[in-house]
Coordinates of C-alpha atoms and ligand atoms in Angstrom, one line a residue:
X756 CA -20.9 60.9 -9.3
X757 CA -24.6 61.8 -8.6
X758 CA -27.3 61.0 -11.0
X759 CA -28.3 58.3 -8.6
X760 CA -31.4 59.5 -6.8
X761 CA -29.9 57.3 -3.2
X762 CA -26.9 58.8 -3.6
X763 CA -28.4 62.6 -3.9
X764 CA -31.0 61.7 -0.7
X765 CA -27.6 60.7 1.1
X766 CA -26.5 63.9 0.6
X767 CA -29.0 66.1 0.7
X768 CA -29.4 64.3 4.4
X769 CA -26.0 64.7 4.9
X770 CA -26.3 68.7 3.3
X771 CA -22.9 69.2 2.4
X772 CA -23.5 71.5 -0.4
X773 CA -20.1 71.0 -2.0
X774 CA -21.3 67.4 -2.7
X775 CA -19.1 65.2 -5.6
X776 CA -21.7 66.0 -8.4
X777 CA -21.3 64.8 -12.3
X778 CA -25.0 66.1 -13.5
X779 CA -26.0 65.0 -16.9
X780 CA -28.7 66.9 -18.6
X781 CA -30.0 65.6 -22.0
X782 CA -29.7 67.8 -24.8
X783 CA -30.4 64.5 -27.6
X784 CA -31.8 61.1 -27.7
X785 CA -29.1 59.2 -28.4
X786 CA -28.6 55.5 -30.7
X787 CA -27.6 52.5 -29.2
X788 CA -24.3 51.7 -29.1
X789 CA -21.6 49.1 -28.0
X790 CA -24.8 46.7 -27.6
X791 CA -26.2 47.9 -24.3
X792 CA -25.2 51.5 -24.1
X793 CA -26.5 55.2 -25.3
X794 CA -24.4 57.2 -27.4
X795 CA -25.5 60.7 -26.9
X796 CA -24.5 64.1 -26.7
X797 CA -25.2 65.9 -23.1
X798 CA -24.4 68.8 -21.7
X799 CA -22.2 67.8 -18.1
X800 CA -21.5 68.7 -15.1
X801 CA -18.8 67.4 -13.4
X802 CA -18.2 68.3 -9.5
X803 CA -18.8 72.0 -10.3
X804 CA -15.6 72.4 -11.9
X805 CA -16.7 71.9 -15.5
X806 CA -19.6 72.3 -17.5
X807 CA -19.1 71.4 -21.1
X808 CA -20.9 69.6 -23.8
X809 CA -19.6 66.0 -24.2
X810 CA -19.8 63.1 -26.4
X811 CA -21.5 60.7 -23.8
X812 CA -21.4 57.1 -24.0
X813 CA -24.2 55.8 -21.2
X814 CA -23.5 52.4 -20.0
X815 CA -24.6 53.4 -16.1
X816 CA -27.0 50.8 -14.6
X817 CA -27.4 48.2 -17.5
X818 CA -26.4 45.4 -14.8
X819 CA -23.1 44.6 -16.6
X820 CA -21.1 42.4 -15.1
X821 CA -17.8 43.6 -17.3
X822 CA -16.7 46.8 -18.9
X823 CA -18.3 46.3 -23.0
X824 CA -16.0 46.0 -25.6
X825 CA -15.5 49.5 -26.9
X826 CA -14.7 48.5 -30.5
X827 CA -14.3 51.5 -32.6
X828 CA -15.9 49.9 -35.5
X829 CA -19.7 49.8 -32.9
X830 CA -19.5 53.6 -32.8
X831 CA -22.3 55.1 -34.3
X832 CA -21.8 57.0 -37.2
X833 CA -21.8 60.7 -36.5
X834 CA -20.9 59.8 -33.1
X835 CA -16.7 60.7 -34.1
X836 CA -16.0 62.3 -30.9
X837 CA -13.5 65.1 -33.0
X838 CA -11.9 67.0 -30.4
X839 CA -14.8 67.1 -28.4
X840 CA -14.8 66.2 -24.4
X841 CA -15.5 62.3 -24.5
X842 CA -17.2 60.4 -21.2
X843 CA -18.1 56.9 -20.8
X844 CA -20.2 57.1 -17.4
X845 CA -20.3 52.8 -16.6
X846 CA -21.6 53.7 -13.0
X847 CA -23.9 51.5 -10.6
X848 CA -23.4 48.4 -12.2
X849 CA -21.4 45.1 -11.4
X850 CA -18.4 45.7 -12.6
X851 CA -15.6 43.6 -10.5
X852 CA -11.9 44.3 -12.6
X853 CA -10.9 46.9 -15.5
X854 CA -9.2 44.8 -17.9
X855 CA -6.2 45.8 -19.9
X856 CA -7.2 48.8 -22.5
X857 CA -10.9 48.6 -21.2
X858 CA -12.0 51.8 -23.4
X859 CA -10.6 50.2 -26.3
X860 CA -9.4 53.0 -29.1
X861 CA -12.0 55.7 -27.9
X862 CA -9.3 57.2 -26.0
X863 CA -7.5 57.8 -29.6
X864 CA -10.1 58.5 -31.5
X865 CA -9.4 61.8 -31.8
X866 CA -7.6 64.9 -30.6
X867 CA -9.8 64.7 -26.9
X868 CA -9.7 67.5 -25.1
X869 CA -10.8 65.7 -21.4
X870 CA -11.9 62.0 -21.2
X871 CA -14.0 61.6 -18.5
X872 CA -14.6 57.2 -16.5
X873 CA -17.6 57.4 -14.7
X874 CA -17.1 53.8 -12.8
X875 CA -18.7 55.3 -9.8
X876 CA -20.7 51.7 -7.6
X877 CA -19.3 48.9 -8.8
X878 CA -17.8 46.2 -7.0
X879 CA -14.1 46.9 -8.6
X880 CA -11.1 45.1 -6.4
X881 CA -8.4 44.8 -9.7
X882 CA -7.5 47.5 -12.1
X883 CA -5.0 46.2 -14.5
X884 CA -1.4 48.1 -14.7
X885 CA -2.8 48.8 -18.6
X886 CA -6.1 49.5 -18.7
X887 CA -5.8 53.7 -19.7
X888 CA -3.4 52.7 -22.1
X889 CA -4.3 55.5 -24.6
X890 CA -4.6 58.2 -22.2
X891 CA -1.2 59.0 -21.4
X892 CA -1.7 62.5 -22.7
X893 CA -5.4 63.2 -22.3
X894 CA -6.8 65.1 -19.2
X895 CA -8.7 62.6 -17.4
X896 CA -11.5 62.7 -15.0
X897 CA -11.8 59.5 -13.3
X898 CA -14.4 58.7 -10.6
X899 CA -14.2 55.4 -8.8
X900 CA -16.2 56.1 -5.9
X901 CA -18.3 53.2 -3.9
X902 CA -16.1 50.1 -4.7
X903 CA -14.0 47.8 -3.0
X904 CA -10.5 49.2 -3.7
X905 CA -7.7 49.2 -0.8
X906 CA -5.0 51.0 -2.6
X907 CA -4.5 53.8 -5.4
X908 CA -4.8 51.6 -8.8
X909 CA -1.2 51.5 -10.2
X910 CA -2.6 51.6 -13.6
X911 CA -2.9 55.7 -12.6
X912 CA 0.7 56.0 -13.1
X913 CA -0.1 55.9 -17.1
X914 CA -1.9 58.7 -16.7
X915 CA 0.0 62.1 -17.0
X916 CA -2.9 65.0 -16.8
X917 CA -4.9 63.3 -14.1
X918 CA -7.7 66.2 -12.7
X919 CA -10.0 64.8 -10.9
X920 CA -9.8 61.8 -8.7
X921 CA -12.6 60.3 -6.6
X922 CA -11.9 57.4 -4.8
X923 CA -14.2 57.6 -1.7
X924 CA -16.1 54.9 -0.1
X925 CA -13.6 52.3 -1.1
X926 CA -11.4 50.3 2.0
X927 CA -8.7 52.2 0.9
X928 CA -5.9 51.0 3.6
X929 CA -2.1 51.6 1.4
X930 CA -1.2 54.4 0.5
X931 CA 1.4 55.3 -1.8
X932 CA 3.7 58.8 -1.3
X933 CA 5.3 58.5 -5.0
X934 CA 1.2 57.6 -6.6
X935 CA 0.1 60.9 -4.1
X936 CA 2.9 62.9 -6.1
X937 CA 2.5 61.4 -9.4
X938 CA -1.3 62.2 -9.3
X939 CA -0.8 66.2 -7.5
X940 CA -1.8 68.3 -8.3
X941 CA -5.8 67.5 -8.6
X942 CA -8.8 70.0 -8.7
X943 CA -10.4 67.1 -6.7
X944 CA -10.1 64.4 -4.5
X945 CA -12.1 62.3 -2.7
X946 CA -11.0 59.6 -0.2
X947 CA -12.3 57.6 3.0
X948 CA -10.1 57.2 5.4
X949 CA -11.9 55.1 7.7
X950 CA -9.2 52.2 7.9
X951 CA -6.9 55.1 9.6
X952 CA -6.4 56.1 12.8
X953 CA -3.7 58.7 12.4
X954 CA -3.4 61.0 9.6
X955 CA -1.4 59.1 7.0
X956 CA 1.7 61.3 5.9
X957 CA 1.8 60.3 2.6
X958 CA -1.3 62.3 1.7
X959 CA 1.3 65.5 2.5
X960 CA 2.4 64.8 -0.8
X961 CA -0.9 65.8 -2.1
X962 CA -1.3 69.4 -4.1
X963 CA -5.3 69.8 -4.6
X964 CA -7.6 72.6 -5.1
X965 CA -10.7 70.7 -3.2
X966 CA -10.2 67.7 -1.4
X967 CA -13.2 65.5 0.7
X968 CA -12.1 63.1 3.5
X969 CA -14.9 61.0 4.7
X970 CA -15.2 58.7 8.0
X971 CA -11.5 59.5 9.0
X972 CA -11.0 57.2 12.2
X973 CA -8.5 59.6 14.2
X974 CA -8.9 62.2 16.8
X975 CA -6.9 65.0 15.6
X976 CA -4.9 65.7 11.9
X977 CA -1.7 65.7 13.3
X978 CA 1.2 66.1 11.1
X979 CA -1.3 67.4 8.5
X980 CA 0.5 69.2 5.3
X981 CA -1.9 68.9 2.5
X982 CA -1.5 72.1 0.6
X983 CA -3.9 73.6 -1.9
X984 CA -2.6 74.6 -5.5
X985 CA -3.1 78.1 -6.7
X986 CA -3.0 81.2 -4.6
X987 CA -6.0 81.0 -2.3
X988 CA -5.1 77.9 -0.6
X989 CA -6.8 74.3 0.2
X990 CA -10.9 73.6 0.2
X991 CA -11.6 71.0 2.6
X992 CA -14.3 69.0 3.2
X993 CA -14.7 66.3 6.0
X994 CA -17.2 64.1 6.7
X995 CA -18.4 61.8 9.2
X996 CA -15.1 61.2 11.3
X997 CA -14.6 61.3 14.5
X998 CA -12.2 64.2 15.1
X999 CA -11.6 65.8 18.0
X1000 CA -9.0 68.3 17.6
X1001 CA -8.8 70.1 14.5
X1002 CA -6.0 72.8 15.3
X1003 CA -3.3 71.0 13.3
X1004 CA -5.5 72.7 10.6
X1005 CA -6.7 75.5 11.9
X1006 CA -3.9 76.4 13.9
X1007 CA -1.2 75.6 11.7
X1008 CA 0.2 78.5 10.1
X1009 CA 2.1 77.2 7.1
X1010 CA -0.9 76.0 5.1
X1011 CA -3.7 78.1 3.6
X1012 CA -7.7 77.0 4.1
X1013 CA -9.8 78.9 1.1
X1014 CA -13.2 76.8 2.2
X1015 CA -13.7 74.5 5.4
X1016 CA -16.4 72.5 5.6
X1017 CA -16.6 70.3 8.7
X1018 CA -20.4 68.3 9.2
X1019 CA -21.6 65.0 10.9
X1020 CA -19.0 64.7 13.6
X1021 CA -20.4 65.3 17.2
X1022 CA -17.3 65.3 19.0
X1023 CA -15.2 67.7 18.0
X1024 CA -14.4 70.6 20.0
X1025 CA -14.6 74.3 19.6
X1026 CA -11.8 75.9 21.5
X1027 CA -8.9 75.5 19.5
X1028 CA -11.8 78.0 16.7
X1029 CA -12.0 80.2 19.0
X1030 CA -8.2 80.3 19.8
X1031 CA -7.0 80.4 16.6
X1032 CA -9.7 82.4 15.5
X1033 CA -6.9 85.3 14.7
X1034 CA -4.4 83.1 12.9
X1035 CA -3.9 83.3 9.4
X1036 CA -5.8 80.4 8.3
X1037 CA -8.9 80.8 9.8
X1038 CA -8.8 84.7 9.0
X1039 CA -8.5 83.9 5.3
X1040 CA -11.6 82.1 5.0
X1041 CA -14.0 82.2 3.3
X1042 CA -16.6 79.7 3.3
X1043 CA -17.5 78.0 6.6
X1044 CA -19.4 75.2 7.6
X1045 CA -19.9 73.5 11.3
X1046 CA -22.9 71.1 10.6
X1047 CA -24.3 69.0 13.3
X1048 CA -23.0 69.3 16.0
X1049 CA -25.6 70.3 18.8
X1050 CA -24.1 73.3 19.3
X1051 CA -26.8 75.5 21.4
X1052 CA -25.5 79.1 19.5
X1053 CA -23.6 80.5 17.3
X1054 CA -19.8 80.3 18.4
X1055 CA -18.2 83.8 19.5
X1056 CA -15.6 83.8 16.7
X1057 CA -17.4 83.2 13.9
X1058 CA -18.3 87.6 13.6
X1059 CA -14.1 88.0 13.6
X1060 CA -14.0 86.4 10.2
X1061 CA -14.1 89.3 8.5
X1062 CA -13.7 87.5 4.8
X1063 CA -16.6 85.0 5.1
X1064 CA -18.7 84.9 2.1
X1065 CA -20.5 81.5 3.1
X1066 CA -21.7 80.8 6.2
X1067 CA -23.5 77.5 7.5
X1068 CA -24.6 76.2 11.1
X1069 CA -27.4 73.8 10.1
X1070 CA -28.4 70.7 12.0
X1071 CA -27.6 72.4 15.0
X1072 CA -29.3 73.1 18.8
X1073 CA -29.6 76.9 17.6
X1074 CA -32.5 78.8 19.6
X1075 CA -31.6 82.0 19.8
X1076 CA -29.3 84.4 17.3
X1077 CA -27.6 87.5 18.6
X1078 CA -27.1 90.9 17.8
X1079 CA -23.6 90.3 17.7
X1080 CA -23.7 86.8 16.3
X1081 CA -22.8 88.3 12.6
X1082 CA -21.8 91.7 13.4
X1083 CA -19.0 92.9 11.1
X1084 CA -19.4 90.1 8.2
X1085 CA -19.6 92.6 5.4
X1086 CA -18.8 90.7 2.9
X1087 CA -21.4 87.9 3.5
X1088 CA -23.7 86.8 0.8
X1089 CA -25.1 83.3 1.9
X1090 CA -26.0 82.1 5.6
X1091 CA -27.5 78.8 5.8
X1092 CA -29.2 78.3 9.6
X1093 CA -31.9 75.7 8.6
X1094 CA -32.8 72.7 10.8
X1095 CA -32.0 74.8 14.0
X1096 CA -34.4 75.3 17.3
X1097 CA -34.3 79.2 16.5
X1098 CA -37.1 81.5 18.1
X1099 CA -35.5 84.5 18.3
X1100 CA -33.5 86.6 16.0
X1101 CA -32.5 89.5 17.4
X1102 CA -34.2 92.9 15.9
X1103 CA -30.4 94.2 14.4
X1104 CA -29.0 90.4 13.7
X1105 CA -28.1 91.7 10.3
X1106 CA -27.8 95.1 10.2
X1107 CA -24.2 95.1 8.5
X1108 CA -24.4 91.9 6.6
X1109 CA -25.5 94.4 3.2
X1110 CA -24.3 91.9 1.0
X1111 CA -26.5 89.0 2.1
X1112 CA -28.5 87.8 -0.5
X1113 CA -29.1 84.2 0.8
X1114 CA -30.8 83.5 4.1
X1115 CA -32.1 79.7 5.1
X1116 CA -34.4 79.7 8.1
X1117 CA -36.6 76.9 7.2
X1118 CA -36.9 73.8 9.9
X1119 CA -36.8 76.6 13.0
X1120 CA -39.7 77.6 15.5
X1121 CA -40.1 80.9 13.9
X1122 CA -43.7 82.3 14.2
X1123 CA -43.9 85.5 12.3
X1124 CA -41.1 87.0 9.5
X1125 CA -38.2 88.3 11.4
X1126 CA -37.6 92.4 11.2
X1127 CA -34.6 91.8 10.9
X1128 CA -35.3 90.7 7.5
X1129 CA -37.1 93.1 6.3
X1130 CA -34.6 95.9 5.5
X1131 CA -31.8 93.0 3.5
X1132 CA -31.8 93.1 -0.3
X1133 CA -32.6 89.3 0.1
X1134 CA -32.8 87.1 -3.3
X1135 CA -33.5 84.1 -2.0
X1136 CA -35.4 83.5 1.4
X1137 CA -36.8 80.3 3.2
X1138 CA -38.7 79.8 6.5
X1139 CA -41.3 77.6 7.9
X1140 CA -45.2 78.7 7.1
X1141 CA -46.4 81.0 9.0
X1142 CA -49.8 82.1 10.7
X1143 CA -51.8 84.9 8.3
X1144 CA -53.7 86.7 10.4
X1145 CA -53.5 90.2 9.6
X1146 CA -52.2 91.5 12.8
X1147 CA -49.3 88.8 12.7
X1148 CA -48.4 90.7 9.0
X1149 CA -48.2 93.7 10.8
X1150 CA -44.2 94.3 10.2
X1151 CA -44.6 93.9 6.6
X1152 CA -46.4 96.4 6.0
X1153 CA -43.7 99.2 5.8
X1154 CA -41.7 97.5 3.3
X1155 CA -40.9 96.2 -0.6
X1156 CA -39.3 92.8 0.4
X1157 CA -40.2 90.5 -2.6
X1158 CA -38.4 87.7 -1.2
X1159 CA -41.2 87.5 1.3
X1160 CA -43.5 86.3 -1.8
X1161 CA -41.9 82.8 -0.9
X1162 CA -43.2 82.7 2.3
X1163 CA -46.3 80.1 2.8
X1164 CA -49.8 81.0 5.5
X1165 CA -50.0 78.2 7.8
X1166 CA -53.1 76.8 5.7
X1167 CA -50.7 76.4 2.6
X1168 CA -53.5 78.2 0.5
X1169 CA -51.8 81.4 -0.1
X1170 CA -48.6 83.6 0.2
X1171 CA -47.7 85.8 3.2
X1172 CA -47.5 88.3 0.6
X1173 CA -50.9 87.8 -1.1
X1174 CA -52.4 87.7 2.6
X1175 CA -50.8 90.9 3.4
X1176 CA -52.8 92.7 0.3
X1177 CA -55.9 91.6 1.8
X1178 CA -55.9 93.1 5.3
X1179 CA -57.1 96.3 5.5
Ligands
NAG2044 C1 -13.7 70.4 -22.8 O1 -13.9 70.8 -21.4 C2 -13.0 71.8 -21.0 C3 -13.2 72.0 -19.5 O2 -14.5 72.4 -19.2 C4 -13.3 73.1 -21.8 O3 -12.4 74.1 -21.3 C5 -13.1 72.8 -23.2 O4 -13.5 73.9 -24.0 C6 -14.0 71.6 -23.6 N1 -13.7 71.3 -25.0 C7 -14.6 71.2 -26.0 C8 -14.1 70.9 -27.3 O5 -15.8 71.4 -25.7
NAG2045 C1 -25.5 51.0 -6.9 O1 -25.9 50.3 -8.0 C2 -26.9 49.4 -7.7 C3 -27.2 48.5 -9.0 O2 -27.5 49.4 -10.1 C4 -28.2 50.1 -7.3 O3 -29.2 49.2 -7.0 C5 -27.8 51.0 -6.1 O4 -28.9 51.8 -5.7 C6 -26.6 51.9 -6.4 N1 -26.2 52.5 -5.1 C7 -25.8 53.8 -5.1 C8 -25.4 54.3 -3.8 O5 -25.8 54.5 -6.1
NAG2046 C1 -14.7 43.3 -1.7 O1 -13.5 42.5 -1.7 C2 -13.5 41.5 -0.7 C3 -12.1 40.8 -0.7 O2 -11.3 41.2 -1.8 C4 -14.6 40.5 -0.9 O3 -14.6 39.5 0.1 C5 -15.9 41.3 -0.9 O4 -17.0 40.4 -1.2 C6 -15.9 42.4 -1.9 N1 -17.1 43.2 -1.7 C7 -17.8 43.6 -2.7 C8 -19.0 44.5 -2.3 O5 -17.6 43.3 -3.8
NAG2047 C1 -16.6 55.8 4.3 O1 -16.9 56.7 5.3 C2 -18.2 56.7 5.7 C3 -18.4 57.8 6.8 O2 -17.8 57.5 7.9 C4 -18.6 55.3 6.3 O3 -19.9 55.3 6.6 C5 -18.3 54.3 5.2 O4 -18.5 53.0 5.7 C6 -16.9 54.4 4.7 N1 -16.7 53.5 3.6 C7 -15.6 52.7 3.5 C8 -15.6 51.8 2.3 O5 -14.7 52.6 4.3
NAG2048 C1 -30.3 68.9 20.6 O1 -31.7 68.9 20.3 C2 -32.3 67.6 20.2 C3 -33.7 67.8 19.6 O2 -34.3 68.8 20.1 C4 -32.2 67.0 21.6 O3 -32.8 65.7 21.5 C5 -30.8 66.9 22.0 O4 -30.7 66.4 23.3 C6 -30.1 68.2 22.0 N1 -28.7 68.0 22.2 C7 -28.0 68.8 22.9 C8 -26.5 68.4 23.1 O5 -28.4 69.8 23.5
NAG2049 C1 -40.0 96.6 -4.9 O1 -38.7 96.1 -5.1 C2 -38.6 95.5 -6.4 C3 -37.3 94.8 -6.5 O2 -36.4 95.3 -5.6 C4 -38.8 96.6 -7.5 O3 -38.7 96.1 -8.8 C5 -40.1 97.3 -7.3 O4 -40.3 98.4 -8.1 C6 -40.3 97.8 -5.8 N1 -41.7 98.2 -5.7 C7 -42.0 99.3 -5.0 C8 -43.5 99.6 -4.9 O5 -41.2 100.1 -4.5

């Protein structure tokens, strides 16, 4: 979870922007409860998948050392959580073991529709095999990022409407094929596997809708079978490994890729993309991202994915983009190509991307706004400042693109926009 300023400057660095998020946003003050913590009720976010309004108990940085005793009888009055979604968010604190029925009877309180454990950096090593006794039947949204686990928690066999497990940047080394089953299917996961070398087989028996890997140690996913749940198929994120070979995904033919997003891994290598480019994974999908990876243009295949929605090549080696780079992405609505080396964007870049909407060009070398701009029905727009002078404005003359209102003059006094009205 992400409230944590570090932990949102990790990832903006990072720019994954399909980032593990639980967002609060205070809708009341909230009395003091269970001795150190807030009772509240918020408005939350959790990892895009919901937004609800939740009876919020905040215990997160208080410097605990142990989970408080959640005796009913220290709830506020008023605070009855009746069949609202309940959270108790216990994240960045000291926390080393989750004793036996450590939320005490909130879990029963009432008829709970989703009960969400925020334990998110902590320094947990020992879960006891009790301690969501209570929650057999709840749906539970548990987040145990950042700590010092090495297996799955056993105690996760109590639960039976698991949704959302995050369990990354732990030393996670055992893994479990019956606790992978027991927990599938998940709308999200989140795991490091940085103690592997080869893509452990167990996780085959995982069914998830989005699913993170971070600082995977192998070279290539062989014997990959992770399969998404629904119709459109598995959104994958990996981070910061050191692949080499992706075509056991991309290749593979038996699985289904909705989203790929692939960032912070220098090594890998591009051919098996452009091989499989005309397979039936990569041609279903539709969100892509190749970050960081000095690559010096955009990669021939990338125009034959006809279904891309979301496009992003930042942190790349980028000077220069083609005519063809995007030719034939119609149904494109977001391309992000910040933090690139980009000069030149060819005159008819984006002549059939009509559904753009989205276009990130900030962190480039570009000196003046593109033409090939100026004709999109653009909603949101970024690029560097740029140099005023009225013959520089020249190109925007013919047009009505209000996006280019967000475009700063070199001097950071005025809009390209508002400089434009006062040339002659
Ligand atoms: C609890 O959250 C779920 C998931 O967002 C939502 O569908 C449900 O309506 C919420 N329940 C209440 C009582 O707010
Ligand atoms: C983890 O919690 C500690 C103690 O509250 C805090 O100092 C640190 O910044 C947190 N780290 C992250 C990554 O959230
Ligand atoms: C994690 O656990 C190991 C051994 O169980 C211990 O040596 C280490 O200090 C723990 N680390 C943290 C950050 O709690
Ligand atoms: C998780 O992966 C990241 C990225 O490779 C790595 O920096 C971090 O040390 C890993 N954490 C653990 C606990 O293995
Ligand atoms: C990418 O650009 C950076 C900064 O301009 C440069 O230092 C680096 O050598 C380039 N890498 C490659 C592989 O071209
Ligand atoms: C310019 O475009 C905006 C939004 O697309 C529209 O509301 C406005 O009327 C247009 N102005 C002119 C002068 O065409």
């Amino acid at each position: 979870m992400m409230s944590d300023q570090s932990r949102v400057f990790v990832w903006t660095m990072l720019l994954s922007s399909l980032c593990p998020t639980i967002q609060t946003f205070l809708l009341s003050g909230g009395d003091v409860c269970f001795g150190i913590c807030n009772c509240v009720q918020e408005k939350m976010w959790f990892d895009y998948i919901y937004e609800t309004e939740v009876k919020l108990v905040r215990c997160e940085e208080r410097d605990l050392r142990f989970i408080p005793n959640f005796a009913i009888q220290n709830l506020p009055s008023g605070f009855y959580p009746g069949g609202k979604n309940f959270t108790v968010d216990l994240h960045s604190n000291y926390i080393q073991t989750v004793p036996d029925k450590a939320f005490g009877d909130l879990p029963r309180l009432s008829n709970v529709d989703l009960f969400g454990i925020i334990l998110y950096n902590n320094s947990i090593s020992s879960v006891s095999d009790s301690a969501f006794l209570g929650l057999e039947n709840t749906r539970v949204v548990l987040d145990l990022g950042h700590n010092n686990l090495t297996t799955i928690p056993q105690a996760l066999r109590i639960l039976r409407q698991i949704e959302v497990l995050e369990i990354e940047e732990n030393p996670i080394m055992t893994l479990d094929a019956s606790m992978i089953q027991h927990i599938s299917p998940l709308l999200r996961f989140s795991l490091n596997l940085t103690l592997y070398n080869s893509w452990p087989v167990e996780l085959n028996n995982l069914r998830v809708k989005y699913v993170w890997f971070n600082g995977y140690s192998g070279n290539s996913f062989q014997n990959f079978d992770v399969h998404g749940i629904g119709q459109h198929g598995i959104e994958l994120d990996i981070g910061g490994t050191d692949i080499v070979d992706l075509s056991d995904v991309i290749c593979n033919n038996q699985i289904k890729v909705s989203k790929l997003w692939f960032w912070l891994n220098y090594k890998l290598d591009m051919r098996p993309f452009e091989r499989c480019s005309q397979g039936t994974v990569m041609q279903n999908i539709l969100d892509l991202e190749l970050s960081s990876f000095y690559l010096a243009r955009i990669p021939n295949f990338v125009h034959t994915l006809t279904k891309l929605e979301w496009l992003s090549f930042v942190f790349e080696n980028i000077t220069e983009i083609y005519a063809n780079d995007f030719r034939g992405l119609t149904e494109l609505k977001v391309l992000y190509l910040y933090n690139n080396l980009i000069t030149t964007i060819h005159p008819h870049a984006f002549d059939t991307n009509t559904k753009l909407r989205e276009l990130y060009l900030h962190n480039n070398m570009l000196t003046h706004v593109p033409d090939s701009v100026l004709n999109l029905n653009l909603e949101k727009f970024t690029m560097d400042a740029i140099d005023c002078t009225c013959s520089n404005l020249q190109n925007l003359k013919q047009v009505n693109a209000t996006f280019v209102d967000s475009i700063q003059c070199l001097d950071m006094t005025q809009s390209a926009k508002n400089a434009l009205d006062a040339c002659p």
